[in-house]
GROMACS .gro file of C-alpha atoms in nm:
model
  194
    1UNK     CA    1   4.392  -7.981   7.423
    2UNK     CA    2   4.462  -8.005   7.029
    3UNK     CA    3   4.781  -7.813   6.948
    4UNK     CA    4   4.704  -7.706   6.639
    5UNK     CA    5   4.379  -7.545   6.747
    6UNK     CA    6   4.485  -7.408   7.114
    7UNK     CA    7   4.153  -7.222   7.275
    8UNK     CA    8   4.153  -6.839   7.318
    9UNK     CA    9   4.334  -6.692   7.588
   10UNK     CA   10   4.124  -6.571   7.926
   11UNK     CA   11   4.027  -6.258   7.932
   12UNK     CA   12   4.204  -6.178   8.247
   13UNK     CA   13   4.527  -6.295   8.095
   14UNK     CA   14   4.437  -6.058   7.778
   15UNK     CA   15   4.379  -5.749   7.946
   16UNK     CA   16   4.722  -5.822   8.125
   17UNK     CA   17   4.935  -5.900   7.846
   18UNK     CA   18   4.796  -5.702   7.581
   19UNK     CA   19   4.887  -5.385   7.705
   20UNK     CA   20   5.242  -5.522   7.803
   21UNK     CA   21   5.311  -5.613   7.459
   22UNK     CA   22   5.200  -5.258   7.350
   23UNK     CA   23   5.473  -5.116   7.606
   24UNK     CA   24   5.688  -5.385   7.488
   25UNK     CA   25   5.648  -5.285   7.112
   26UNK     CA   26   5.615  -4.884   7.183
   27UNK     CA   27   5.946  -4.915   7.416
   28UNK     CA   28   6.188  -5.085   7.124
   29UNK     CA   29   5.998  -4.883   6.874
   30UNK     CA   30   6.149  -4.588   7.048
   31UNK     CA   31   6.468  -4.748   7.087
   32UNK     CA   32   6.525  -4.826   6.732
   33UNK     CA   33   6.463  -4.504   6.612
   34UNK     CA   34   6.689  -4.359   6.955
   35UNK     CA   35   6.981  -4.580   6.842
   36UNK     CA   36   6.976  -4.460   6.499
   37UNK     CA   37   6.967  -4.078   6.597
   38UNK     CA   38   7.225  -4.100   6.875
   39UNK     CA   39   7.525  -4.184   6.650
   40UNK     CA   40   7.453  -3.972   6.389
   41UNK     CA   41   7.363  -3.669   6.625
   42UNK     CA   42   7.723  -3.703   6.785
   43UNK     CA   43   7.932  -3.825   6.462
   44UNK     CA   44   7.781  -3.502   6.246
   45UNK     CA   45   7.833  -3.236   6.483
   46UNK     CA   46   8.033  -2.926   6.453
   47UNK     CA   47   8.359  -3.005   6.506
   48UNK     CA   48   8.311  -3.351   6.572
   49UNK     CA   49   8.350  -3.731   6.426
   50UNK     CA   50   8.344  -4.110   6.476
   51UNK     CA   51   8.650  -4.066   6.695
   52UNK     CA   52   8.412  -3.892   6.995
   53UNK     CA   53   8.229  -4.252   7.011
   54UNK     CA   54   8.468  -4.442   7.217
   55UNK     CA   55   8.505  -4.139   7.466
   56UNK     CA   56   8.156  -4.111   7.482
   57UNK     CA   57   8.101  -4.497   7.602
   58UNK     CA   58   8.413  -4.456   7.833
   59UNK     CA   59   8.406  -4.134   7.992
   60UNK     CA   60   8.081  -4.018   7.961
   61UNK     CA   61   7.807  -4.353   7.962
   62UNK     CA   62   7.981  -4.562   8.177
   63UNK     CA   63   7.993  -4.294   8.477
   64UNK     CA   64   7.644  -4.216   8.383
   65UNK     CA   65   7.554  -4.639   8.389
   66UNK     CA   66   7.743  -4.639   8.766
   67UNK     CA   67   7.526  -4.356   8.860
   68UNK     CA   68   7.189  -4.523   8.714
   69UNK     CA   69   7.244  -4.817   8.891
   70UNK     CA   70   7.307  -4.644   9.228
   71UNK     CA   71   6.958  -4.456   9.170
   72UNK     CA   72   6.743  -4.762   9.076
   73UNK     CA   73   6.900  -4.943   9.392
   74UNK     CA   74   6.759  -4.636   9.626
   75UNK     CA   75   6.423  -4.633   9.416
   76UNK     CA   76   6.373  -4.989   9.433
   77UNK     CA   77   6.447  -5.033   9.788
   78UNK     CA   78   6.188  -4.754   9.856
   79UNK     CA   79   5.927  -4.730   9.575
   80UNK     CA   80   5.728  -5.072   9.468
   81UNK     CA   81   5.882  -5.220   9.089
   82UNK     CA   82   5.566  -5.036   8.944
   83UNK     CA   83   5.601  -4.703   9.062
   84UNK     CA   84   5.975  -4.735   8.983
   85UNK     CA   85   5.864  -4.804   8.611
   86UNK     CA   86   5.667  -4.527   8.536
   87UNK     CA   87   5.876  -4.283   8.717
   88UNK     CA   88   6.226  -4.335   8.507
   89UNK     CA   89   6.016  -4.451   8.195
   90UNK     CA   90   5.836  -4.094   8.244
   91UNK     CA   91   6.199  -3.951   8.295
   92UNK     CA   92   6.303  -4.062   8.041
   93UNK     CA   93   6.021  -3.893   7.828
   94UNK     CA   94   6.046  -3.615   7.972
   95UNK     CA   95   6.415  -3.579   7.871
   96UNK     CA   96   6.393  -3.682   7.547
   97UNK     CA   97   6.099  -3.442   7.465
   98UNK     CA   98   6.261  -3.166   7.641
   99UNK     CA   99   6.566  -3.221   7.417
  100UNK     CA  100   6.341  -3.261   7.106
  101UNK     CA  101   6.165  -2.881   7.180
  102UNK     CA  102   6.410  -2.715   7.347
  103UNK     CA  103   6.786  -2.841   7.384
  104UNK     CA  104   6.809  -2.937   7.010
  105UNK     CA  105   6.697  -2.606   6.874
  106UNK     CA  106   6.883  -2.419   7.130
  107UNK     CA  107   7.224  -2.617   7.040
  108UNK     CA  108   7.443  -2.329   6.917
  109UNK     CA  109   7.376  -2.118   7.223
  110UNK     CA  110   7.392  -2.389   7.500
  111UNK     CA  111   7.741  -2.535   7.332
  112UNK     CA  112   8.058  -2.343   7.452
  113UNK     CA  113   8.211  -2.306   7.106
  114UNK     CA  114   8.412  -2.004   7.170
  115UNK     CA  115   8.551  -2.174   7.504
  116UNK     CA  116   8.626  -2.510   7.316
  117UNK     CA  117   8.768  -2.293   7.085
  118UNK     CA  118   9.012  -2.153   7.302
  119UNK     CA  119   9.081  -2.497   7.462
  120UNK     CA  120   9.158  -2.614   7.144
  121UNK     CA  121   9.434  -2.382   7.044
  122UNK     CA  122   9.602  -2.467   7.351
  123UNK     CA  123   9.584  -2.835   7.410
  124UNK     CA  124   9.757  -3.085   7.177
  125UNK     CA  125   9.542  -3.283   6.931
  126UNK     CA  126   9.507  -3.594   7.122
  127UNK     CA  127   9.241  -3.420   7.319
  128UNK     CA  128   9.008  -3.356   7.001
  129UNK     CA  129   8.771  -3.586   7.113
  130UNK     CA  130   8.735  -3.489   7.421
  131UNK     CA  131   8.668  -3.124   7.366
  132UNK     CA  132   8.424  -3.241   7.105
  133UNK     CA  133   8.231  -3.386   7.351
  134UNK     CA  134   8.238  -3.068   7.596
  135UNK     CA  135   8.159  -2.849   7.260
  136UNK     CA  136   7.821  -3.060   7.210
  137UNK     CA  137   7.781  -3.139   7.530
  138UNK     CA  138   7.411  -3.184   7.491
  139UNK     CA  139   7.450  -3.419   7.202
  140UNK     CA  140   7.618  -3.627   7.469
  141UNK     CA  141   7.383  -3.628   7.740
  142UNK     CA  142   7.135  -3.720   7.442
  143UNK     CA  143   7.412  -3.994   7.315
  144UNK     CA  144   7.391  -4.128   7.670
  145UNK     CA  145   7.012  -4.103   7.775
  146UNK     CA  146   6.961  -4.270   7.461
  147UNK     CA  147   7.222  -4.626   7.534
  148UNK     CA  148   7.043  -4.608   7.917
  149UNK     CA  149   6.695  -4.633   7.709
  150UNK     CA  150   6.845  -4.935   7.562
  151UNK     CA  151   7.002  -5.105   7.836
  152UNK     CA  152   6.809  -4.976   8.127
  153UNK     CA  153   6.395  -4.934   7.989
  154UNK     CA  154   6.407  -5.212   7.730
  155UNK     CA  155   6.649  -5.473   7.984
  156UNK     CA  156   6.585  -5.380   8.321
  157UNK     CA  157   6.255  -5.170   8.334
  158UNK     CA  158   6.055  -5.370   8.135
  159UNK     CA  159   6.136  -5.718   8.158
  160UNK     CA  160   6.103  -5.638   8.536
  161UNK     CA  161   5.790  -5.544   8.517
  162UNK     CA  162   5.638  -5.766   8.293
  163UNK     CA  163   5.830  -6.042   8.536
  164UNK     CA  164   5.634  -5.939   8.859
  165UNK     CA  165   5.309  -5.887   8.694
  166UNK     CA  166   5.263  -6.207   8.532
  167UNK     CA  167   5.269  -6.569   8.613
  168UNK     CA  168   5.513  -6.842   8.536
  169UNK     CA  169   5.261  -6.973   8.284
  170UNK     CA  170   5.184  -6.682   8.159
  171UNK     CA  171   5.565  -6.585   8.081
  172UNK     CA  172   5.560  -6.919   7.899
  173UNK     CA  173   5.252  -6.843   7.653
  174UNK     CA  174   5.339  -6.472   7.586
  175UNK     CA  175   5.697  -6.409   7.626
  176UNK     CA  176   5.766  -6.542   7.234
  177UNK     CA  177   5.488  -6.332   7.156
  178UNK     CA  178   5.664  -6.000   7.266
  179UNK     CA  179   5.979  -6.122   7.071
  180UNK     CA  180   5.756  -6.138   6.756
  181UNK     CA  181   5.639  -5.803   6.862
  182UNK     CA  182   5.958  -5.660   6.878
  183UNK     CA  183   6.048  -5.758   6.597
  184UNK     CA  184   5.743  -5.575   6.442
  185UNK     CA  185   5.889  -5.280   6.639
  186UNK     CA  186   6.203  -5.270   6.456
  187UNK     CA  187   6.045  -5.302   6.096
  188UNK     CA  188   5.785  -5.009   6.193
  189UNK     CA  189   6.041  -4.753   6.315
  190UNK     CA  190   6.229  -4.880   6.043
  191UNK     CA  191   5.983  -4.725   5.819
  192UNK     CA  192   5.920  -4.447   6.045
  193UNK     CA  193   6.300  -4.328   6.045
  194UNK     CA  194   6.292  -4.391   5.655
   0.00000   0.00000   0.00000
């Protein structure tokens, strides 16, 4: 074997890992451009600011982490690492699409203004935040479906996947070939946010 002129992969290892490294690449391309929107979303909203992100991570995506983690220990223990893939990946879709056609341009009559409103004239202003986050209360369950994409598709989902479908030497070929293709990933939605 010359290493500077390695022979062509199998074909049976290509029609493995060539799709996973399109997942790979179409999973952070979405999470790139995910991250990005999620902070802005919550930072620009009516009657919001920067000071709703560390309420957001404590109170709302933390809880909402716990409660992930108790549902992929059910699924996993019932459903094989497969099915469990494409069921949250397609979840995850689904919300984010659903948010994208319906939630988003239904905002101002799905958020409780009038009731934060109210709140608001009551409570003292240490509790801004807070009712900022109950006032765009979808923005939040975006903020947070958005940090699970990162944490649970990209870290968990995937690298699970691609872990029990391919081999040991496999892993070791292809694995720095993702990275490269993530990186990819973040210069295309890069461009794509732009």
């Amino acid at each position: 074997d010359d290493p500077k002129n390695p022979p062509p992969p199998p074909p049976a290892e290509l029609k493995k890992v060539t799709p996973l490294g399109g997942i790979f690449f179409f999973i952070l391309f979405a999470y790139t451009i995910l991250r990005d929107t999620k902070d802005v979303l919550v930072v620009t909203a009516p009657g919001s600011g920067a000071e709703i992100i560390p309420f957001l991570k404590t109170y709302v995506n933390l809880p909402g982490a716990i409660g992930f983690t108790v549902l992929y220990s059910k699924l996993s223990n019932k459903y094989s690492q497969q099915q469990v893939f494409y069921g949250l990946v397609s979840s995850f879709v689904a919300f984010f699409a659903l948010f994208a056609f319906v939630i988003y341009p239904n905002a101002a009559a799905l958020h409780p203004t009038v009731f934060v409103d109210s709140l608001a004239a009551v409570l003292p202003s240490g509790f801004t935040a807070p009712l900022a986050i109950i006032r765009n209360w979808t923005y939040a369950v975006f903020y947070t479906m958005a940090e699970l994409w990162g944490s649970v598709v990209v870290s968990l989902l995937f690298w699970g996947f691609a872990n029990q479908v391919t081999r040991v030497e496999e892993a070791k070929k292809y694995y720095p070939l993702f990275g490269l293709g993530a990186n990819v990933a973040l210069i295309f939605s890069g461009l794509y946010v732009r």
